[in-house]
Amino acid sequence: MLSVLFIILKIIGIVLLAIVILLLLLFFCILFVPARYRITGSYEETFVCKAKITWLLHFIVVKINVEKETVTSIRILGIPLSVFLRKKKEPAVEKQKTNKPAVEKQKTNKPAVEKQKTNKPVVEKQNINKPQHDANGDKETDTSCKSEKITFFKKIKLKIQKIIDLFNSIINQIKLFFTDIKEKKDRIKRYLSILKSDAAKASFLLCKKKLFKMLKHFIPRKMHANITYGLSDPADTGYILALYSMLPEAFGKKVVLYPDFNQAVFKCDFRMKGLIRMWTLLHQILSVIVDKNCKNFYKTLKKEIANE
Protein backbone atom coordinates (compact mmCIF):
# COMPACT_ATOMS: atom_id res chain seq x y z
CA MET A 1 0.00 0.00 0.00
CA LEU A 2 2.78 2.44 0.92
CA SER A 3 4.58 1.79 -2.37
CA VAL A 4 1.37 2.59 -4.31
CA LEU A 5 0.91 5.82 -2.35
CA PHE A 6 4.52 6.85 -3.03
CA ILE A 7 4.06 6.18 -6.76
CA ILE A 8 0.84 8.30 -6.82
CA LEU A 9 2.57 11.13 -4.91
CA LYS A 10 5.55 10.91 -7.26
CA ILE A 11 3.28 11.23 -10.33
CA ILE A 12 1.42 14.18 -8.76
CA GLY A 13 4.76 15.87 -7.93
CA ILE A 14 6.08 15.38 -11.48
CA VAL A 15 2.84 16.82 -12.97
CA LEU A 16 2.94 19.85 -10.63
CA LEU A 17 6.63 20.43 -11.40
CA ALA A 18 5.93 20.25 -15.13
CA ILE A 19 3.08 22.80 -14.76
CA VAL A 20 5.35 25.17 -12.76
CA ILE A 21 8.13 24.86 -15.37
CA LEU A 22 5.66 25.55 -18.19
CA LEU A 23 4.31 28.63 -16.38
CA LEU A 24 7.85 29.91 -15.78
CA LEU A 25 8.73 29.34 -19.43
CA LEU A 26 5.62 31.22 -20.51
CA PHE A 27 6.45 34.08 -18.11
CA PHE A 28 10.02 34.41 -19.42
CA CYS A 29 8.77 34.19 -23.02
CA ILE A 30 6.34 37.06 -22.42
CA LEU A 31 9.14 39.12 -20.84
CA PHE A 32 12.06 38.47 -23.20
CA VAL A 33 10.64 37.24 -26.54
CA PRO A 34 9.89 40.35 -28.65
CA ALA A 35 6.69 40.98 -30.58
CA ARG A 36 7.69 41.85 -34.16
CA TYR A 37 5.61 44.14 -36.33
CA ARG A 38 5.62 45.02 -40.02
CA ILE A 39 3.60 47.87 -41.54
CA THR A 40 3.17 48.62 -45.24
CA GLY A 41 0.92 51.24 -46.78
CA SER A 42 0.32 53.67 -49.62
CA TYR A 43 -1.69 56.77 -50.41
CA GLU A 44 -2.81 57.93 -53.85
CA GLU A 45 -6.53 58.65 -53.79
CA THR A 46 -7.37 56.50 -50.78
CA PHE A 47 -5.28 55.39 -47.82
CA VAL A 48 -4.37 51.68 -47.70
CA CYS A 49 -2.41 50.12 -44.82
CA LYS A 50 -1.54 46.59 -43.76
CA ALA A 51 -0.03 45.67 -40.39
CA LYS A 52 1.17 42.30 -39.13
CA ILE A 53 2.25 41.49 -35.55
CA THR A 54 3.84 38.12 -34.70
CA TRP A 55 5.00 36.67 -31.40
CA LEU A 56 6.99 33.53 -30.51
CA LEU A 57 7.60 32.07 -33.99
CA HIS A 58 4.06 32.92 -35.20
CA PHE A 59 2.43 31.37 -32.10
CA ILE A 60 0.18 34.45 -32.10
CA VAL A 61 -0.42 36.39 -35.32
CA VAL A 62 -2.44 39.60 -35.56
CA LYS A 63 -3.30 41.10 -38.96
CA ILE A 64 -4.90 44.51 -39.53
CA ASN A 65 -6.05 45.71 -42.96
CA VAL A 66 -7.17 49.32 -43.38
CA GLU A 67 -8.91 50.34 -46.62
CA LYS A 68 -12.49 51.60 -46.58
CA GLU A 69 -13.03 49.57 -43.40
CA THR A 70 -10.63 48.15 -40.83
CA VAL A 71 -10.47 44.35 -40.69
CA THR A 72 -8.60 42.56 -37.90
CA SER A 73 -7.83 38.86 -37.59
CA ILE A 74 -6.14 37.07 -34.68
CA ARG A 75 -4.75 33.53 -34.97
CA ILE A 76 -3.34 31.29 -32.24
CA LEU A 77 -1.29 28.38 -33.67
CA GLY A 78 -2.92 29.12 -37.04
CA ILE A 79 -6.46 28.75 -35.62
CA PRO A 80 -8.65 31.89 -35.83
CA LEU A 81 -9.76 33.35 -32.50
CA SER A 82 -13.39 33.39 -33.72
CA VAL A 83 -13.42 29.57 -33.52
CA PHE A 84 -12.78 29.69 -29.74
CA LEU A 85 -15.38 32.42 -29.25
CA ARG A 86 -18.12 30.56 -31.18
CA LYS A 87 -17.88 27.55 -28.89
CA LYS A 88 -18.61 29.74 -25.87
CA LYS A 89 -21.51 31.59 -27.51
CA GLU A 90 -23.40 28.50 -28.81
CA PRO A 91 -24.86 27.39 -25.39
CA ALA A 92 -26.25 30.87 -24.76
CA VAL A 93 -28.05 30.79 -28.14
CA GLU A 94 -29.58 27.41 -27.30
CA LYS A 95 -30.92 28.77 -23.98
CA GLN A 96 -32.61 31.65 -25.79
CA LYS A 97 -34.32 29.15 -28.09
CA THR A 98 -35.62 27.13 -25.11
CA ASN A 99 -37.12 30.26 -23.51
CA LYS A 100 -39.37 30.99 -26.54
CA PRO A 101 -42.44 28.96 -25.29
CA ALA A 102 -42.59 31.09 -22.12
CA VAL A 103 -42.75 34.24 -24.25
CA GLU A 104 -45.57 32.70 -26.32
CA LYS A 105 -47.51 31.96 -23.08
CA GLN A 106 -47.24 35.60 -22.11
CA LYS A 107 -48.66 36.57 -25.47
CA THR A 108 -51.70 34.32 -24.87
CA ASN A 109 -52.49 36.20 -21.64
CA LYS A 110 -53.10 39.49 -23.52
CA PRO A 111 -56.98 39.14 -23.71
CA ALA A 112 -57.18 39.39 -19.88
CA VAL A 113 -55.33 42.71 -20.00
CA GLU A 114 -57.68 43.93 -22.74
CA LYS A 115 -60.67 43.06 -20.49
CA GLN A 116 -59.24 45.23 -17.74
CA LYS A 117 -58.94 48.11 -20.21
CA THR A 118 -62.64 47.79 -21.12
CA ASN A 119 -63.61 48.39 -17.45
CA LYS A 120 -62.12 51.95 -17.45
CA PRO A 121 -65.37 53.80 -18.41
CA VAL A 122 -66.97 52.73 -15.08
CA VAL A 123 -64.22 54.57 -13.15
CA GLU A 124 -64.69 57.60 -15.37
CA LYS A 125 -68.45 57.61 -14.64
CA GLN A 126 -67.75 57.54 -10.91
CA ASN A 127 -65.45 60.56 -11.30
CA ILE A 128 -68.20 62.43 -13.21
CA ASN A 129 -70.69 61.97 -10.33
CA LYS A 130 -68.32 63.62 -7.79
CA PRO A 131 -69.62 66.98 -6.48
CA GLN A 132 -67.74 69.98 -7.86
CA HIS A 133 -66.92 72.82 -5.53
CA ASP A 134 -67.32 76.41 -6.60
CA ALA A 135 -63.65 77.51 -6.96
CA ASN A 136 -64.47 81.16 -7.55
CA GLY A 137 -66.45 81.41 -4.35
CA ASP A 138 -63.62 79.93 -2.24
CA LYS A 139 -61.07 82.29 -3.75
CA GLU A 140 -63.18 85.34 -3.05
CA THR A 141 -63.64 84.38 0.60
CA ASP A 142 -59.86 83.72 1.05
CA THR A 143 -58.86 87.08 -0.42
CA SER A 144 -61.37 88.96 1.71
CA CYS A 145 -60.02 87.27 4.89
CA LYS A 146 -56.41 88.07 4.01
CA SER A 147 -57.20 91.70 3.24
CA GLU A 148 -58.81 92.03 6.68
CA LYS A 149 -55.84 90.45 8.53
CA ILE A 150 -52.88 92.12 6.77
CA THR A 151 -52.79 95.88 7.15
CA PHE A 152 -50.88 98.42 5.07
CA PHE A 153 -48.06 98.84 7.65
CA LYS A 154 -47.50 95.11 7.91
CA LYS A 155 -47.05 94.87 4.14
CA ILE A 156 -44.38 97.59 4.22
CA LYS A 157 -42.63 95.82 7.12
CA LEU A 158 -42.56 92.53 5.20
CA LYS A 159 -41.07 94.22 2.11
CA ILE A 160 -38.34 95.90 4.19
CA GLN A 161 -37.52 92.57 5.84
CA LYS A 162 -37.18 90.91 2.42
CA ILE A 163 -34.77 93.65 1.27
CA ILE A 164 -32.65 93.22 4.44
CA ASP A 165 -32.52 89.42 3.99
CA LEU A 166 -31.46 89.84 0.36
CA PHE A 167 -28.72 92.30 1.33
CA ASN A 168 -27.41 89.91 4.04
CA SER A 169 -27.32 86.98 1.62
CA ILE A 170 -25.32 89.06 -0.91
CA ILE A 171 -22.78 90.05 1.79
CA ASN A 172 -22.42 86.41 2.88
CA GLN A 173 -21.78 85.29 -0.70
CA ILE A 174 -19.08 87.97 -1.13
CA LYS A 175 -17.39 86.83 2.11
CA LEU A 176 -17.44 83.20 0.96
CA PHE A 177 -15.97 84.18 -2.41
CA PHE A 178 -12.98 85.97 -0.84
CA THR A 179 -12.37 83.17 1.68
CA ASP A 180 -12.33 80.63 -1.18
CA ILE A 181 -9.77 82.73 -3.07
CA LYS A 182 -7.49 82.83 0.01
CA GLU A 183 -7.78 79.05 0.48
CA LYS A 184 -7.02 78.43 -3.20
CA LYS A 185 -3.98 80.73 -3.04
CA ASP A 186 -2.61 78.88 -0.02
CA ARG A 187 -3.21 75.54 -1.71
CA ILE A 188 -1.44 76.65 -4.91
CA LYS A 189 1.54 77.89 -2.85
CA ARG A 190 1.80 74.53 -1.07
CA TYR A 191 1.71 72.58 -4.34
CA LEU A 192 4.27 74.91 -5.94
CA SER A 193 6.63 74.39 -2.99
CA ILE A 194 6.30 70.61 -3.47
CA LEU A 195 6.92 70.85 -7.23
CA LYS A 196 9.99 73.09 -6.72
CA SER A 197 11.59 70.64 -4.27
CA ASP A 198 14.75 68.67 -5.18
CA ALA A 199 12.90 65.34 -5.09
CA ALA A 200 10.32 66.59 -7.60
CA LYS A 201 12.99 67.93 -9.99
CA ALA A 202 14.99 64.70 -9.84
CA SER A 203 11.90 62.55 -10.40
CA PHE A 204 10.81 64.67 -13.39
CA LEU A 205 14.24 64.34 -15.00
CA LEU A 206 14.23 60.58 -14.46
CA CYS A 207 10.72 60.21 -15.94
CA LYS A 208 11.75 62.28 -18.98
CA LYS A 209 14.83 60.13 -19.54
CA LYS A 210 12.92 56.84 -19.25
CA LEU A 211 10.10 58.09 -21.48
CA PHE A 212 12.54 58.91 -24.29
CA LYS A 213 14.06 55.44 -23.95
CA MET A 214 10.62 53.85 -24.26
CA LEU A 215 9.81 55.94 -27.35
CA LYS A 216 13.16 55.01 -28.88
CA HIS A 217 12.31 51.35 -28.33
CA PHE A 218 8.93 51.78 -30.11
CA ILE A 219 10.43 53.56 -33.18
CA PRO A 220 10.82 51.21 -36.20
CA ARG A 221 14.34 49.87 -36.74
CA LYS A 222 13.91 49.70 -40.50
CA MET A 223 11.89 52.28 -42.40
CA HIS A 224 11.62 53.43 -46.00
CA ALA A 225 9.21 55.81 -47.72
CA ASN A 226 8.85 57.16 -51.27
CA ILE A 227 6.96 60.44 -51.58
CA THR A 228 5.92 62.05 -54.85
CA TYR A 229 4.69 65.60 -54.30
CA GLY A 230 3.87 68.74 -56.27
CA LEU A 231 2.30 72.08 -55.36
CA SER A 232 0.33 74.57 -57.47
CA ASP A 233 3.32 76.95 -57.43
CA PRO A 234 6.59 75.32 -58.69
CA ALA A 235 8.59 77.69 -56.47
CA ASP A 236 7.02 76.16 -53.34
CA THR A 237 7.96 72.65 -54.48
CA GLY A 238 11.52 73.90 -54.94
CA TYR A 239 11.57 75.36 -51.40
CA ILE A 240 10.47 72.03 -49.93
CA LEU A 241 13.17 70.22 -51.92
CA ALA A 242 15.77 72.69 -50.62
CA LEU A 243 14.69 72.08 -47.03
CA TYR A 244 14.83 68.31 -47.63
CA SER A 245 18.43 68.58 -48.87
CA MET A 246 19.40 70.28 -45.57
CA LEU A 247 18.26 67.27 -43.53
CA PRO A 248 20.77 64.57 -42.38
CA GLU A 249 21.88 61.92 -44.85
CA ALA A 250 20.47 59.07 -42.73
CA PHE A 251 17.00 60.61 -42.98
CA GLY A 252 17.43 61.07 -46.74
CA LYS A 253 18.05 57.35 -47.20
CA LYS A 254 14.91 56.44 -45.27
CA VAL A 255 12.61 59.03 -46.89
CA VAL A 256 13.05 59.80 -50.59
CA LEU A 257 11.29 62.78 -52.23
CA TYR A 258 10.30 62.94 -55.91
CA PRO A 259 9.20 66.49 -56.82
CA ASP A 260 6.68 67.14 -59.61
CA PHE A 261 6.84 70.74 -60.92
CA ASN A 262 4.04 70.34 -63.47
CA GLN A 263 1.00 69.54 -61.29
CA ALA A 264 -0.32 69.51 -57.73
CA VAL A 265 -0.04 65.91 -56.58
CA PHE A 266 0.71 63.84 -53.50
CA LYS A 267 1.52 60.11 -53.52
CA CYS A 268 3.43 57.98 -51.10
CA ASP A 269 4.22 54.40 -50.16
CA PHE A 270 6.01 53.24 -47.06
CA ARG A 271 7.17 50.16 -45.18
CA MET A 272 8.59 49.74 -41.71
CA LYS A 273 9.73 46.99 -39.35
CA GLY A 274 10.32 46.91 -35.64
CA LEU A 275 10.00 44.97 -32.41
CA ILE A 276 8.71 45.53 -28.89
CA ARG A 277 10.13 43.67 -25.90
CA MET A 278 8.13 43.68 -22.67
CA TRP A 279 11.20 43.51 -20.44
CA THR A 280 12.65 46.80 -21.72
CA LEU A 281 9.36 48.61 -21.10
CA LEU A 282 8.89 46.98 -17.68
CA HIS A 283 12.49 47.80 -16.71
CA GLN A 284 11.95 51.52 -17.42
CA ILE A 285 8.72 51.58 -15.38
CA LEU A 286 10.25 49.67 -12.43
CA SER A 287 13.30 51.96 -12.34
CA VAL A 288 10.93 54.93 -11.86
CA ILE A 289 8.86 53.15 -9.16
CA VAL A 290 11.94 52.02 -7.16
CA ASP A 291 13.71 55.41 -7.30
CA LYS A 292 13.99 57.17 -3.88
CA ASN A 293 13.23 60.66 -5.19
CA CYS A 294 10.07 59.44 -6.91
CA LYS A 295 8.97 57.70 -3.71
CA ASN A 296 9.50 60.85 -1.61
CA PHE A 297 7.71 63.01 -4.15
CA TYR A 298 4.75 60.61 -4.24
CA LYS A 299 4.54 60.47 -0.42
CA THR A 300 4.53 64.28 -0.04
CA LEU A 301 1.81 64.62 -2.67
CA LYS A 302 -0.24 61.89 -1.02
CA LYS A 303 0.01 63.63 2.38
CA GLU A 304 -1.01 66.96 0.90
CA ILE A 305 -4.08 65.42 -0.77
CA ALA A 306 -4.98 63.58 2.48
CA ASN A 307 -4.77 66.81 4.52
CA GLU A 308 -7.31 68.48 2.22
mmCIF file of C-alpha atoms in Angstrom, residues 35-197:
data_model
loop_
_atom_site.group_PDB
_atom_site.id
_atom_site.type_symbol
_atom_site.label_atom_id
_atom_site.label_comp_id
_atom_site.label_asym_id
_atom_site.label_seq_id
_atom_site.Cartn_x
_atom_site.Cartn_y
_atom_site.Cartn_z
ATOM 1 C CA ALA A 35 6.693 40.977 -30.584
ATOM 2 C CA ARG A 36 7.693 41.846 -34.161
ATOM 3 C CA TYR A 37 5.610 44.140 -36.332
ATOM 4 C CA ARG A 38 5.620 45.019 -40.023
ATOM 5 C CA ILE A 39 3.601 47.867 -41.538
ATOM 6 C CA THR A 40 3.165 48.621 -45.235
ATOM 7 C CA GLY A 41 0.922 51.244 -46.784
ATOM 8 C CA SER A 42 0.317 53.671 -49.619
ATOM 9 C CA TYR A 43 -1.695 56.772 -50.410
ATOM 10 C CA GLU A 44 -2.813 57.931 -53.855
ATOM 11 C CA GLU A 45 -6.526 58.653 -53.787
ATOM 12 C CA THR A 46 -7.369 56.502 -50.782
ATOM 13 C CA PHE A 47 -5.284 55.389 -47.815
ATOM 14 C CA VAL A 48 -4.366 51.684 -47.697
ATOM 15 C CA CYS A 49 -2.414 50.123 -44.823
ATOM 16 C CA LYS A 50 -1.545 46.585 -43.755
ATOM 17 C CA ALA A 51 -0.033 45.669 -40.389
ATOM 18 C CA LYS A 52 1.173 42.304 -39.133
ATOM 19 C CA ILE A 53 2.251 41.493 -35.547
ATOM 20 C CA THR A 54 3.843 38.125 -34.704
ATOM 21 C CA TRP A 55 5.000 36.672 -31.395
ATOM 22 C CA LEU A 56 6.989 33.528 -30.515
ATOM 23 C CA LEU A 57 7.597 32.073 -33.993
ATOM 24 C CA HIS A 58 4.055 32.923 -35.196
ATOM 25 C CA PHE A 59 2.425 31.374 -32.104
ATOM 26 C CA ILE A 60 0.180 34.453 -32.101
ATOM 27 C CA VAL A 61 -0.424 36.390 -35.321
ATOM 28 C CA VAL A 62 -2.440 39.599 -35.560
ATOM 29 C CA LYS A 63 -3.296 41.102 -38.961
ATOM 30 C CA ILE A 64 -4.896 44.515 -39.529
ATOM 31 C CA ASN A 65 -6.046 45.714 -42.958
ATOM 32 C CA VAL A 66 -7.169 49.316 -43.383
ATOM 33 C CA GLU A 67 -8.906 50.342 -46.615
ATOM 34 C CA LYS A 68 -12.485 51.603 -46.581
ATOM 35 C CA GLU A 69 -13.028 49.574 -43.403
ATOM 36 C CA THR A 70 -10.629 48.151 -40.828
ATOM 37 C CA VAL A 71 -10.474 44.351 -40.689
ATOM 38 C CA THR A 72 -8.599 42.557 -37.899
ATOM 39 C CA SER A 73 -7.834 38.858 -37.595
ATOM 40 C CA ILE A 74 -6.138 37.066 -34.678
ATOM 41 C CA ARG A 75 -4.749 33.534 -34.970
ATOM 42 C CA ILE A 76 -3.342 31.287 -32.238
ATOM 43 C CA LEU A 77 -1.291 28.384 -33.665
ATOM 44 C CA GLY A 78 -2.916 29.115 -37.037
ATOM 45 C CA ILE A 79 -6.462 28.750 -35.620
ATOM 46 C CA PRO A 80 -8.653 31.887 -35.827
ATOM 47 C CA LEU A 81 -9.759 33.345 -32.500
ATOM 48 C CA SER A 82 -13.387 33.392 -33.724
ATOM 49 C CA VAL A 83 -13.424 29.569 -33.521
ATOM 50 C CA PHE A 84 -12.785 29.694 -29.739
ATOM 51 C CA LEU A 85 -15.377 32.425 -29.251
ATOM 52 C CA ARG A 86 -18.116 30.565 -31.182
ATOM 53 C CA LYS A 87 -17.879 27.553 -28.891
ATOM 54 C CA LYS A 88 -18.608 29.737 -25.874
ATOM 55 C CA LYS A 89 -21.509 31.588 -27.509
ATOM 56 C CA GLU A 90 -23.397 28.504 -28.813
ATOM 57 C CA PRO A 91 -24.861 27.388 -25.390
ATOM 58 C CA ALA A 92 -26.253 30.874 -24.762
ATOM 59 C CA VAL A 93 -28.046 30.794 -28.144
ATOM 60 C CA GLU A 94 -29.583 27.408 -27.304
ATOM 61 C CA LYS A 95 -30.917 28.773 -23.983
ATOM 62 C CA GLN A 96 -32.609 31.648 -25.786
ATOM 63 C CA LYS A 97 -34.324 29.147 -28.086
ATOM 64 C CA THR A 98 -35.624 27.131 -25.110
ATOM 65 C CA ASN A 99 -37.123 30.264 -23.512
ATOM 66 C CA LYS A 100 -39.370 30.991 -26.543
ATOM 67 C CA PRO A 101 -42.445 28.960 -25.289
ATOM 68 C CA ALA A 102 -42.592 31.093 -22.117
ATOM 69 C CA VAL A 103 -42.748 34.239 -24.254
ATOM 70 C CA GLU A 104 -45.570 32.698 -26.323
ATOM 71 C CA LYS A 105 -47.507 31.956 -23.080
ATOM 72 C CA GLN A 106 -47.237 35.602 -22.106
ATOM 73 C CA LYS A 107 -48.659 36.572 -25.475
ATOM 74 C CA THR A 108 -51.700 34.323 -24.868
ATOM 75 C CA ASN A 109 -52.488 36.202 -21.639
ATOM 76 C CA LYS A 110 -53.095 39.495 -23.520
ATOM 77 C CA PRO A 111 -56.977 39.142 -23.706
ATOM 78 C CA ALA A 112 -57.177 39.387 -19.880
ATOM 79 C CA VAL A 113 -55.327 42.707 -19.999
ATOM 80 C CA GLU A 114 -57.677 43.931 -22.741
ATOM 81 C CA LYS A 115 -60.674 43.060 -20.493
ATOM 82 C CA GLN A 116 -59.238 45.230 -17.742
ATOM 83 C CA LYS A 117 -58.938 48.108 -20.211
ATOM 84 C CA THR A 118 -62.643 47.793 -21.116
ATOM 85 C CA ASN A 119 -63.607 48.385 -17.451
ATOM 86 C CA LYS A 120 -62.123 51.949 -17.448
ATOM 87 C CA PRO A 121 -65.372 53.800 -18.414
ATOM 88 C CA VAL A 122 -66.974 52.733 -15.083
ATOM 89 C CA VAL A 123 -64.225 54.569 -13.153
ATOM 90 C CA GLU A 124 -64.689 57.604 -15.368
ATOM 91 C CA LYS A 125 -68.448 57.608 -14.640
ATOM 92 C CA GLN A 126 -67.754 57.541 -10.905
ATOM 93 C CA ASN A 127 -65.450 60.560 -11.301
ATOM 94 C CA ILE A 128 -68.200 62.428 -13.209
ATOM 95 C CA ASN A 129 -70.687 61.970 -10.330
ATOM 96 C CA LYS A 130 -68.321 63.617 -7.789
ATOM 97 C CA PRO A 131 -69.618 66.982 -6.485
ATOM 98 C CA GLN A 132 -67.745 69.976 -7.857
ATOM 99 C CA HIS A 133 -66.917 72.823 -5.532
ATOM 100 C CA ASP A 134 -67.317 76.411 -6.605
ATOM 101 C CA ALA A 135 -63.653 77.510 -6.959
ATOM 102 C CA ASN A 136 -64.469 81.162 -7.552
ATOM 103 C CA GLY A 137 -66.455 81.411 -4.348
ATOM 104 C CA ASP A 138 -63.620 79.925 -2.241
ATOM 105 C CA LYS A 139 -61.072 82.295 -3.749
ATOM 106 C CA GLU A 140 -63.184 85.342 -3.050
ATOM 107 C CA THR A 141 -63.643 84.382 0.604
ATOM 108 C CA ASP A 142 -59.863 83.716 1.045
ATOM 109 C CA THR A 143 -58.855 87.083 -0.423
ATOM 110 C CA SER A 144 -61.374 88.958 1.708
ATOM 111 C CA CYS A 145 -60.019 87.267 4.891
ATOM 112 C CA LYS A 146 -56.409 88.069 4.010
ATOM 113 C CA SER A 147 -57.197 91.701 3.243
ATOM 114 C CA GLU A 148 -58.810 92.030 6.675
ATOM 115 C CA LYS A 149 -55.837 90.448 8.531
ATOM 116 C CA ILE A 150 -52.882 92.118 6.768
ATOM 117 C CA THR A 151 -52.794 95.880 7.145
ATOM 118 C CA PHE A 152 -50.884 98.419 5.067
ATOM 119 C CA PHE A 153 -48.061 98.836 7.654
ATOM 120 C CA LYS A 154 -47.497 95.107 7.908
ATOM 121 C CA LYS A 155 -47.055 94.873 4.144
ATOM 122 C CA ILE A 156 -44.384 97.587 4.224
ATOM 123 C CA LYS A 157 -42.630 95.822 7.122
ATOM 124 C CA LEU A 158 -42.560 92.526 5.196
ATOM 125 C CA LYS A 159 -41.073 94.217 2.111
ATOM 126 C CA ILE A 160 -38.341 95.904 4.190
ATOM 127 C CA GLN A 161 -37.523 92.567 5.840
ATOM 128 C CA LYS A 162 -37.183 90.909 2.424
ATOM 129 C CA ILE A 163 -34.768 93.653 1.267
ATOM 130 C CA ILE A 164 -32.654 93.218 4.438
ATOM 131 C CA ASP A 165 -32.518 89.425 3.989
ATOM 132 C CA LEU A 166 -31.461 89.835 0.356
ATOM 133 C CA PHE A 167 -28.725 92.299 1.332
ATOM 134 C CA ASN A 168 -27.408 89.912 4.035
ATOM 135 C CA SER A 169 -27.318 86.979 1.619
ATOM 136 C CA ILE A 170 -25.315 89.062 -0.912
ATOM 137 C CA ILE A 171 -22.785 90.047 1.792
ATOM 138 C CA ASN A 172 -22.420 86.415 2.884
ATOM 139 C CA GLN A 173 -21.776 85.289 -0.697
ATOM 140 C CA ILE A 174 -19.083 87.970 -1.133
ATOM 141 C CA LYS A 175 -17.393 86.834 2.107
ATOM 142 C CA LEU A 176 -17.439 83.202 0.964
ATOM 143 C CA PHE A 177 -15.972 84.183 -2.406
ATOM 144 C CA PHE A 178 -12.983 85.965 -0.841
ATOM 145 C CA THR A 179 -12.365 83.175 1.677
ATOM 146 C CA ASP A 180 -12.335 80.626 -1.183
ATOM 147 C CA ILE A 181 -9.775 82.734 -3.068
ATOM 148 C CA LYS A 182 -7.493 82.831 0.010
ATOM 149 C CA GLU A 183 -7.784 79.052 0.483
ATOM 150 C CA LYS A 184 -7.019 78.425 -3.197
ATOM 151 C CA LYS A 185 -3.977 80.734 -3.044
ATOM 152 C CA ASP A 186 -2.606 78.877 -0.015
ATOM 153 C CA ARG A 187 -3.215 75.539 -1.709
ATOM 154 C CA ILE A 188 -1.436 76.650 -4.908
ATOM 155 C CA LYS A 189 1.538 77.886 -2.846
ATOM 156 C CA ARG A 190 1.800 74.532 -1.068
ATOM 157 C CA TYR A 191 1.707 72.584 -4.345
ATOM 158 C CA LEU A 192 4.272 74.915 -5.941
ATOM 159 C CA SER A 193 6.628 74.392 -2.994
ATOM 160 C CA ILE A 194 6.298 70.612 -3.472
ATOM 161 C CA LEU A 195 6.916 70.853 -7.227
ATOM 162 C CA LYS A 196 9.986 73.095 -6.723
ATOM 163 C CA SER A 197 11.587 70.638 -4.270
#
